[in-house]
Coordinates of C-alpha atoms and ligand atoms in Angstrom, one line a residue:
X1272 CA 0.2 0.1 0.0
X1273 CA 3.1 2.3 0.1
X1274 CA 3.0 3.6 -3.5
X1275 CA 6.6 4.4 -3.2
X1276 CA 6.3 6.3 0.2
X1277 CA 8.1 5.2 3.2
X1278 CA 7.8 8.5 5.4
X1279 CA 4.8 8.6 7.4
X1280 CA 3.1 10.9 10.1
X1281 CA 0.8 9.2 12.7
X1282 CA -2.1 11.6 13.7
X1283 CA -3.9 14.3 12.2
X1284 CA -4.0 16.9 14.8
X1285 CA -2.4 20.5 14.5
X1286 CA 1.4 18.6 15.1
X1287 CA 0.9 16.2 12.5
X1288 CA -0.4 18.7 9.9
X1289 CA 2.2 21.2 10.8
X1290 CA 5.0 18.5 10.4
X1291 CA 3.4 17.4 7.0
X1292 CA 3.5 20.9 5.7
X1293 CA 6.9 21.4 6.4
X1294 CA 7.8 18.0 5.2
X1295 CA 6.0 17.2 2.0
X1296 CA 7.7 13.8 1.4
X1297 CA 5.6 12.5 4.6
X1298 CA 2.2 11.3 4.3
X1299 CA -0.2 11.6 7.4
X1300 CA -2.3 8.4 8.6
X1301 CA -5.1 9.4 11.0
X1302 CA -8.9 8.8 11.3
X1303 CA -9.6 12.5 11.6
X1304 CA -8.1 15.9 10.9
X1305 CA -7.7 18.2 13.5
X1306 CA -7.4 16.1 16.7
X1307 CA -8.5 17.8 19.8
X1308 CA -9.1 21.1 17.9
X1309 CA -12.2 19.6 16.0
X1310 CA -13.9 20.8 19.0
X1311 CA -13.8 24.2 17.7
X1312 CA -14.7 25.7 21.6
X1313 CA -11.3 24.3 22.6
X1314 CA -9.4 26.7 20.7
X1315 CA -10.4 29.2 23.6
X1316 CA -8.1 27.6 25.6
X1317 CA -5.4 26.3 23.2
X1318 CA -3.9 29.7 22.0
X1319 CA -1.5 30.5 19.1
X1320 CA 1.1 32.3 21.0
X1321 CA 2.8 35.4 19.5
X1322 CA 6.5 33.9 18.8
X1323 CA 8.7 34.1 15.6
X1324 CA 7.7 30.4 14.6
X1325 CA 4.0 31.1 14.7
X1326 CA 4.4 34.1 12.9
X1327 CA 6.3 32.3 10.2
X1328 CA 3.7 29.5 10.2
X1329 CA 0.9 32.1 9.5
X1330 CA 2.8 34.0 6.7
X1331 CA 3.7 30.7 5.2
X1332 CA -0.1 29.8 5.1
X1333 CA -0.9 33.3 3.8
X1334 CA -2.9 34.1 6.9
X1335 CA -2.9 37.6 8.3
X1336 CA -1.3 37.6 12.0
X1337 CA -3.5 39.5 14.1
X1338 CA -1.7 40.3 17.0
X1339 CA -3.7 40.6 20.4
X1340 CA -3.2 40.4 24.3
X1341 CA -5.2 37.6 26.1
X1342 CA -6.0 39.1 29.8
X1343 CA -5.5 36.6 32.5
X1344 CA -6.7 37.2 35.9
X1345 CA -6.8 35.2 39.4
X1346 CA -10.1 34.3 41.4
X1347 CA -8.6 33.9 44.9
X1348 CA -10.3 34.2 48.3
X1349 CA -13.6 35.0 46.6
X1350 CA -12.2 38.1 44.5
X1351 CA -11.1 38.7 41.0
X1352 CA -7.4 39.7 41.1
X1353 CA -5.4 41.6 38.8
X1354 CA -2.1 39.6 39.8
X1355 CA -1.3 37.3 42.8
X1356 CA 2.1 36.8 44.6
X1357 CA 4.5 34.5 42.7
X1358 CA 4.6 31.8 45.3
X1359 CA 0.5 31.5 45.2
X1360 CA 1.3 30.0 41.6
X1361 CA 2.4 26.8 43.7
X1362 CA -1.1 26.6 44.7
X1363 CA -2.5 27.0 41.3
X1364 CA -0.3 24.2 39.9
X1365 CA -1.3 21.8 43.0
X1366 CA -4.9 22.5 42.3
X1367 CA -4.5 21.6 38.7
X1368 CA -2.8 18.4 39.6
X1369 CA -5.6 17.3 42.1
X1370 CA -8.9 15.5 40.6
X1371 CA -11.9 17.9 41.3
X1372 CA -13.6 15.5 43.6
X1373 CA -10.3 15.4 45.7
X1374 CA -10.0 19.2 46.2
X1375 CA -11.3 18.9 49.9
X1376 CA -8.6 16.7 50.7
X1377 CA -5.9 18.8 49.1
X1378 CA -3.4 19.4 52.1
X1379 CA -1.7 22.6 50.8
X1380 CA -0.7 24.3 54.1
X1381 CA 0.1 27.7 52.3
X1382 CA 1.8 30.5 54.0
X1383 CA 2.5 33.6 52.0
X1384 CA 6.2 34.2 52.6
X1385 CA 6.8 36.6 49.6
X1386 CA 4.3 39.5 49.3
X1387 CA 6.0 41.0 45.8
X1388 CA 3.9 40.4 42.8
X1389 CA 4.6 37.8 40.3
X1390 CA 6.9 39.1 37.1
X1391 CA 5.1 36.9 34.9
X1392 CA 3.1 39.3 32.8
X1393 CA -0.7 38.7 32.9
X1394 CA -1.2 40.0 29.3
X1395 CA -0.5 37.1 27.0
X1396 CA 0.6 38.1 23.5
X1397 CA -1.2 35.9 21.1
X1398 CA -2.7 35.7 17.4
X1399 CA -6.3 36.3 17.4
X1400 CA -6.6 33.6 14.4
X1401 CA -8.6 30.6 16.0
X1402 CA -6.6 27.7 15.5
X1403 CA -9.4 25.8 13.7
X1404 CA -8.9 28.2 11.0
X1405 CA -5.3 27.4 10.7
X1406 CA -6.0 23.5 10.9
X1407 CA -8.3 24.1 7.6
X1408 CA -5.6 25.8 5.6
X1409 CA -2.9 23.2 6.5
X1410 CA -5.5 20.5 5.7
X1411 CA -5.7 21.5 2.2
X1412 CA -1.9 21.3 1.7
X1413 CA -0.9 17.7 2.8
X1414 CA -1.5 14.3 2.1
X1415 CA -3.8 12.5 4.5
X1416 CA -4.7 8.7 4.6
X1417 CA -7.8 8.2 6.7
X1418 CA -7.2 5.3 8.8
X1419 CA -6.0 4.3 12.2
X1420 CA -3.0 2.8 13.1
X1421 CA -3.3 -0.4 15.3
X1422 CA 0.2 -1.8 15.6
X1423 CA 3.7 -0.4 14.9
X1424 CA 7.0 -2.8 14.4
X1425 CA 10.4 -1.7 13.9
X1426 CA 9.7 -1.1 10.0
X1427 CA 6.0 -1.7 9.5
X1428 CA 2.9 0.3 10.3
X1429 CA -0.3 -1.7 10.5
X1430 CA -3.4 0.0 10.2
X1431 CA -7.3 -0.9 10.3
X1432 CA -7.3 -1.1 6.5
X1433 CA -3.7 -2.2 5.6
X1434 CA 0.0 -2.1 6.1
X1435 CA 2.9 0.1 5.2
X1436 CA 6.5 -0.3 5.2
X1437 CA 8.6 2.8 6.8
X1438 CA 11.9 4.0 6.9
X1439 CA 11.1 7.4 8.7
X1440 CA 8.1 7.7 11.2
X1441 CA 6.6 10.7 13.0
X1442 CA 4.4 10.0 15.8
X1443 CA 2.2 12.8 17.3
X1444 CA -0.2 10.3 19.0
X1445 CA -0.3 10.3 23.0
X1446 CA 3.0 8.3 24.1
X1447 CA 0.8 5.8 26.2
X1448 CA -1.1 5.0 22.8
X1449 CA 2.2 4.7 20.8
X1450 CA 3.9 2.4 23.2
X1451 CA 1.0 0.0 23.5
X1452 CA 0.8 -0.3 19.5
X1453 CA 4.6 -0.6 19.4
X1454 CA 4.1 -3.8 21.9
X1455 CA 5.7 -2.2 25.0
X1456 CA 4.3 -0.8 28.1
X1457 CA 5.5 2.6 29.5
X1458 CA 4.2 3.9 32.9
X1459 CA 3.8 7.4 31.8
X1460 CA 1.5 9.7 34.5
X1461 CA -1.4 11.8 33.2
X1462 CA -4.9 13.2 34.8
X1463 CA -7.9 13.5 32.6
X1464 CA -9.3 16.6 32.0
X1465 CA -12.9 17.8 31.2
X1466 CA -13.9 20.8 29.4
X1467 CA -17.4 22.3 29.8
X1468 CA -18.7 24.8 27.5
X1469 CA -21.7 26.5 29.4
X1470 CA -23.7 29.8 29.4
X1471 CA -23.0 30.9 32.8
X1472 CA -20.4 33.9 33.7
X1473 CA -18.3 32.6 36.7
X1474 CA -17.5 36.2 37.8
X1475 CA -20.4 38.2 37.4
X1476 CA -19.6 41.0 40.1
X1477 CA -16.6 42.6 38.4
X1478 CA -15.6 45.8 36.6
X1479 CA -12.2 43.9 35.7
X1480 CA -12.0 42.7 32.0
X1481 CA -10.8 39.3 31.6
X1482 CA -10.3 36.6 28.9
X1483 CA -9.1 33.8 31.2
X1484 CA -9.3 33.4 35.0
X1485 CA -7.1 30.9 37.0
X1486 CA -9.6 29.8 40.1
X1487 CA -7.2 29.1 43.3
X1488 CA -9.8 28.6 46.1
X1489 CA -10.5 24.8 47.0
X1490 CA -14.2 25.2 47.2
X1491 CA -14.4 26.2 43.5
X1492 CA -14.2 22.8 41.8
X1493 CA -12.8 24.3 38.3
X1494 CA -9.3 25.2 37.6
X1495 CA -9.8 28.0 35.0
X1496 CA -12.3 29.4 32.8
X1497 CA -11.9 30.8 29.4
X1498 CA -14.2 33.4 27.6
X1499 CA -15.6 31.6 24.5
X1500 CA -18.0 34.1 23.3
X1501 CA -20.2 37.1 24.7
X1502 CA -22.3 34.5 26.7
X1503 CA -20.5 31.1 27.0
X1504 CA -17.5 30.1 28.8
X1505 CA -15.3 27.0 29.0
X1506 CA -14.8 25.6 32.5
X1507 CA -11.9 23.3 33.0
X1508 CA -11.9 20.6 35.5
X1509 CA -9.2 18.0 36.5
X1510 CA -10.6 14.8 36.3
X1511 CA -13.9 13.1 34.9
X1512 CA -17.3 14.3 35.4
X1513 CA -20.6 12.9 34.6
X1514 CA -23.7 14.8 33.4
X1515 CA -25.4 14.8 36.6
X1516 CA -22.1 16.0 38.8
X1517 CA -21.6 19.0 36.0
X1518 CA -25.2 20.2 36.7
X1519 CA -24.6 19.8 40.5
X1520 CA -21.4 21.9 40.2
X1521 CA -22.7 24.4 37.8
X1522 CA -26.6 24.4 38.8
X1523 CA -27.5 27.9 37.0
X1524 CA -25.7 27.0 33.8
X1525 CA -27.2 25.9 30.2
X1526 CA -24.5 23.1 29.5
X1527 CA -23.7 23.4 25.7
X1528 CA -20.9 20.9 25.1
X1529 CA -18.9 18.6 27.2
X1530 CA -15.3 16.8 26.3
X1531 CA -13.0 14.9 28.5
X1532 CA -9.5 14.5 27.4
X1533 CA -8.2 11.3 28.9
X1534 CA -4.7 12.7 28.7
X1535 CA -5.3 16.3 29.4
X1536 CA -2.6 16.9 32.0
X1537 CA 0.5 15.6 31.2
X1538 CA 3.0 14.7 34.0
X1539 CA 6.3 15.3 32.0
X1540 CA 8.9 12.4 31.4
X1541 CA 12.0 13.2 29.7
X1542 CA 12.9 9.6 29.7
X1543 CA 10.2 8.9 27.2
X1544 CA 12.7 8.1 24.4
X1545 CA 11.4 6.9 20.9
X1546 CA 12.7 4.1 19.0
X1547 CA 15.5 5.0 16.9
X1548 CA 13.9 5.7 13.2
X1549 CA 10.7 7.4 15.1
X1550 CA 10.3 11.0 16.3
X1551 CA 7.8 12.1 18.7
X1552 CA 6.4 15.5 17.9
X1553 CA 3.9 17.6 20.1
X1554 CA 3.0 17.9 23.7
X1555 CA 1.3 14.5 23.7
X1556 CA 3.7 12.2 21.9
X1557 CA 6.9 13.8 23.8
X1558 CA 4.9 13.7 27.0
X1559 CA 6.3 17.1 27.9
X1560 CA 3.5 19.5 29.4
X1561 CA 5.8 22.6 28.3
X1562 CA 5.6 21.5 24.5
X1563 CA 3.4 24.1 22.5
X1564 CA 2.6 24.7 18.7
X1565 CA 5.7 26.9 18.4
X1566 CA 7.8 23.9 19.6
X1567 CA 6.0 21.8 16.7
X1568 CA 6.8 24.3 14.0
X1569 CA 10.5 24.4 15.3
X1570 CA 10.9 20.7 15.1
X1571 CA 9.3 20.6 11.8
X1572 CA 11.4 22.9 10.3
X1573 CA 14.9 22.0 11.9
X1574 CA 17.3 20.0 9.8
X1575 CA 19.6 17.7 11.8
X1576 CA 21.9 16.9 9.2
X1577 CA 24.9 14.8 10.6
X1578 CA 26.5 14.3 7.0
X1579 CA 27.0 18.2 6.5
X1580 CA 28.6 18.3 10.2
X1581 CA 30.9 15.5 9.3
X1582 CA 31.9 17.2 6.0
X1583 CA 32.4 20.7 7.8
X1584 CA 34.7 19.3 10.2
X1585 CA 36.6 16.9 7.6
X1586 CA 37.1 20.0 5.5
X1587 CA 38.4 21.9 8.4
X1588 CA 40.9 19.0 9.2
X1589 CA 42.1 18.9 5.5
X1590 CA 43.9 22.3 6.5
X1591 CA 46.3 20.3 8.8
X1592 CA 46.6 16.9 6.9
X1593 CA 46.3 15.4 3.3
X1594 CA 43.9 12.8 3.4
X1595 CA 45.7 11.3 0.1
X1596 CA 48.9 10.4 2.0
X1597 CA 48.7 7.1 3.9
X1598 CA 51.4 7.4 6.5
X1599 CA 51.1 4.9 9.3
X1600 CA 53.7 6.7 11.4
X1601 CA 52.1 10.0 11.1
X1602 CA 48.6 8.6 11.8
X1603 CA 49.8 6.9 15.0
X1604 CA 51.6 10.3 15.9
X1605 CA 48.3 12.3 15.2
X1606 CA 46.5 9.5 17.2
X1607 CA 48.4 10.6 20.2
X1608 CA 47.9 14.4 19.5
X1609 CA 44.2 14.0 19.0
X1610 CA 43.7 12.0 22.2
X1611 CA 45.6 14.5 24.0
X1612 CA 43.6 17.4 22.7
X1613 CA 40.2 15.3 23.6
X1614 CA 41.4 15.0 26.9
X1615 CA 42.3 18.3 27.4
X1616 CA 38.9 19.5 25.9
X1617 CA 37.2 16.9 28.3
X1618 CA 39.0 18.5 31.3
X1619 CA 37.7 22.0 30.3
X1620 CA 34.3 20.5 30.5
X1621 CA 35.0 19.0 33.6
X1622 CA 36.3 22.2 35.0
X1623 CA 32.6 23.9 34.2
X1624 CA 31.2 21.6 37.3
X1625 CA 32.0 21.5 41.0
X1626 CA 33.7 18.2 40.9
X1627 CA 37.1 18.3 43.1
X1628 CA 37.1 17.2 46.6
X1629 CA 37.8 20.2 48.7
X1630 CA 36.8 22.5 46.0
X1631 CA 36.2 25.8 47.9
X1632 CA 35.5 28.4 45.0
X1633 CA 32.0 27.4 44.1
X1634 CA 31.3 27.6 40.5
X1635 CA 27.8 28.5 38.8
X1636 CA 27.2 25.5 36.5
X1637 CA 26.5 27.2 33.1
X1638 CA 24.8 25.0 30.4
X1639 CA 26.1 27.2 27.8
X1640 CA 29.6 27.0 28.5
X1641 CA 29.0 23.2 29.4
X1642 CA 27.7 22.9 25.6
X1643 CA 30.4 25.0 24.0
X1644 CA 33.0 22.6 25.8
X1645 CA 31.2 19.3 24.9
X1646 CA 31.4 20.4 21.2
X1647 CA 34.9 21.1 21.5
X1648 CA 35.5 17.5 22.6
X1649 CA 33.4 16.3 19.5
X1650 CA 35.3 18.3 17.0
X1651 CA 38.6 16.7 18.2
X1652 CA 37.1 13.2 18.3
X1653 CA 35.8 13.8 14.7
X1654 CA 39.2 14.8 13.7
X1655 CA 40.6 11.5 15.0
X1656 CA 38.0 9.3 12.9
X1657 CA 39.3 11.3 10.1
X1658 CA 43.1 10.5 10.7
X1659 CA 42.1 6.9 10.1
X1660 CA 39.9 7.7 7.1
X1661 CA 36.7 6.4 8.8
X1662 CA 33.6 7.5 7.0
X1663 CA 30.2 8.3 8.3
X1664 CA 29.3 5.1 6.8
X1665 CA 31.6 3.2 8.9
X1666 CA 30.7 5.1 12.0
X1667 CA 27.0 4.4 11.6
X1668 CA 27.4 0.8 11.1
X1669 CA 29.9 0.3 14.1
X1670 CA 27.5 2.4 16.1
X1671 CA 24.9 -0.2 15.9
X1672 CA 26.8 -3.2 15.8
X1673 CA 28.3 -2.0 19.2
X1674 CA 25.1 -0.9 20.5
X1675 CA 23.7 -4.7 19.8
X1676 CA 26.5 -6.0 21.6
X1677 CA 26.2 -3.5 24.6
X1678 CA 22.6 -4.1 24.8
X1679 CA 23.2 -8.0 24.9
X1680 CA 25.7 -7.3 27.8
X1681 CA 23.2 -5.4 29.7
X1682 CA 20.5 -8.0 29.3
X1683 CA 22.8 -11.0 30.3
X1684 CA 24.2 -9.1 33.2
X1685 CA 20.5 -8.8 34.9
X1686 CA 19.9 -12.6 33.8
X1687 CA 23.1 -13.8 35.4
X1688 CA 22.3 -11.7 38.5
X1689 CA 18.7 -12.9 38.7
X1690 CA 19.9 -16.4 38.2
X1691 CA 22.0 -15.8 41.5
X1692 CA 19.2 -14.6 43.6
X1693 CA 17.2 -17.5 42.3
X1694 CA 20.0 -19.8 43.1
X1695 CA 20.7 -18.2 46.6
X1696 CA 16.8 -18.5 47.5
X1697 CA 16.4 -21.9 46.4
X1698 CA 19.7 -23.1 48.1
Ligands
FAD359 C1 -6.0 22.5 28.5 C2 -4.8 22.8 27.6 C3 -4.4 23.9 26.9 C4 -3.6 24.1 26.1 N1 -2.9 25.2 25.6 C5 -2.1 25.4 24.7 C6 -1.8 26.7 24.3 O1 -2.2 27.7 24.7 N2 -1.0 26.9 23.1 C7 -0.4 25.7 22.5 O2 0.4 25.5 21.7 N3 -0.6 24.4 22.9 C8 -1.6 24.2 24.0 N4 -1.9 22.8 24.5 C9 -1.3 21.8 23.9 C10 -2.2 21.4 22.8 O3 -2.9 20.6 23.3 C11 -1.5 21.2 21.5 O4 -0.5 22.2 21.2 C12 -2.2 20.7 20.2 O5 -3.6 21.0 20.4 C13 -1.9 19.3 20.4 O6 -2.2 18.8 19.1 P1 -1.8 17.4 18.5 O7 -1.6 17.3 17.2 O8 -0.3 17.1 19.3 O9 -2.5 16.5 19.3 P2 -3.9 15.9 19.2 O10 -4.8 17.2 18.7 O11 -4.5 15.2 20.2 O12 -4.1 15.1 17.7 C14 -3.8 13.6 17.9 C15 -3.9 12.9 16.3 O13 -3.8 11.5 16.6 C16 -4.6 10.8 16.1 N5 -4.7 9.6 16.5 C17 -4.7 8.9 17.8 N6 -4.6 7.7 17.7 C18 -4.3 7.2 16.4 C19 -4.0 6.0 16.2 N7 -3.9 4.8 16.7 N8 -3.6 6.0 14.7 C20 -3.8 7.2 13.8 N9 -4.0 8.7 14.3 C21 -4.3 8.5 15.7 C22 -5.8 11.7 16.6 O14 -7.1 11.1 15.8 C23 -5.6 13.0 16.4 O15 -5.9 13.3 15.1 C24 -2.9 22.9 25.5 C25 -3.5 21.5 25.9 C26 -4.3 21.4 26.8 C27 -5.0 20.2 27.3

């Protein structure tokens, strides 16, 4: 069923569509187009932030970016407030991570120690254009097969209607779903989130304007409310609610729509690493709650081309030795030179952290400087490979050959240790 194509994207939400838009050699497989944003009212809570990446996307889609400030407020101690002390934000997070029915058990003994106001701006710069319009524009430009993936192996995608061989795979589906259909279980934590679109203003008696309000009091069962239209509002609850519970919690409201997102609140896990020929893109695939549309655009445009890095360094090293000359004496001498340089650069990296016993002068660890030193080690390391004429192909093949051996040794080590424990317990 491939028709010559071996590059696929799983999922037709905004992440899959953006990746497909910037990478036209990829084909999307998804039962729907738009994902969460099919529910147009969710576009009042999922915003297109004003960033260079989102501006570029709108320009590439010929959509006029209309900048706007989203006005955020806080409801605390029965009052709408323009801002809250920075440390009260912890209360907001604690509430968001507690299912609505457990809020009374939330033991958040909060003492205000810092009375300065948060420096976070409550006027969030966004683009006014609703994300469902962006979805429509993207969908016109990409190739989509309407189907659902039910199994993924190391080189094949099985769908409800067929099968596809793949070389490159982008997954935008929630990570727990990916791992399940990949045949591996992963313990990734999340909480469901329920969105209720209702005709009922949660803060009627106020003269303060707002687009979005965070509710901090424990007795209020929802975490935040977005203004959707002049008379309808989107309430967000942590956890699941049935119709009767919603009626009880919002007795005066006319309920227009309800949507529960099983994985709405993602508890970030940076150990969620994809298999070698797979890339995770988007918040739910990467399992990183900070991931937004602008990160998806960045990931879709970025080119991680190792061949050009390889060639760049080799070209630089050609200033110092002639690759046509095979001189075993010189190669051995240069090996010593490069190893010493690698070692020296590695020590420069080490000096960026507090590692010495009795190191009395504490240094601030600077990730930028660590990165620079790490690259310096890498440059000399590449040069050493150049000295012996290793090619990128040699590097890739040897990397995988050695990785399989290391994996095997690692498994064997645990097998042997388990056996020793079994032998001891049975003996
Ligand atoms: C309350 C809330 C607020 C948010 N606010 C923002 C915000 O302000 N700004 C921002 O940028 N982001 C925000 N996000 C994150 C946001 O949801 C995303 O950036 C975006 O909507 C996610 O799109 P997606 O394509 O990654 O996932 P989804 O929209 O979930 O799309 C996943 C797609 O995968 C498909 N799929 C699932 N299973 C399969 C399968 N087996 N086979 C094939 N296809 C499959 C689905 O049908 C769907 O099309 C927010 C999220 C939440 C929950």
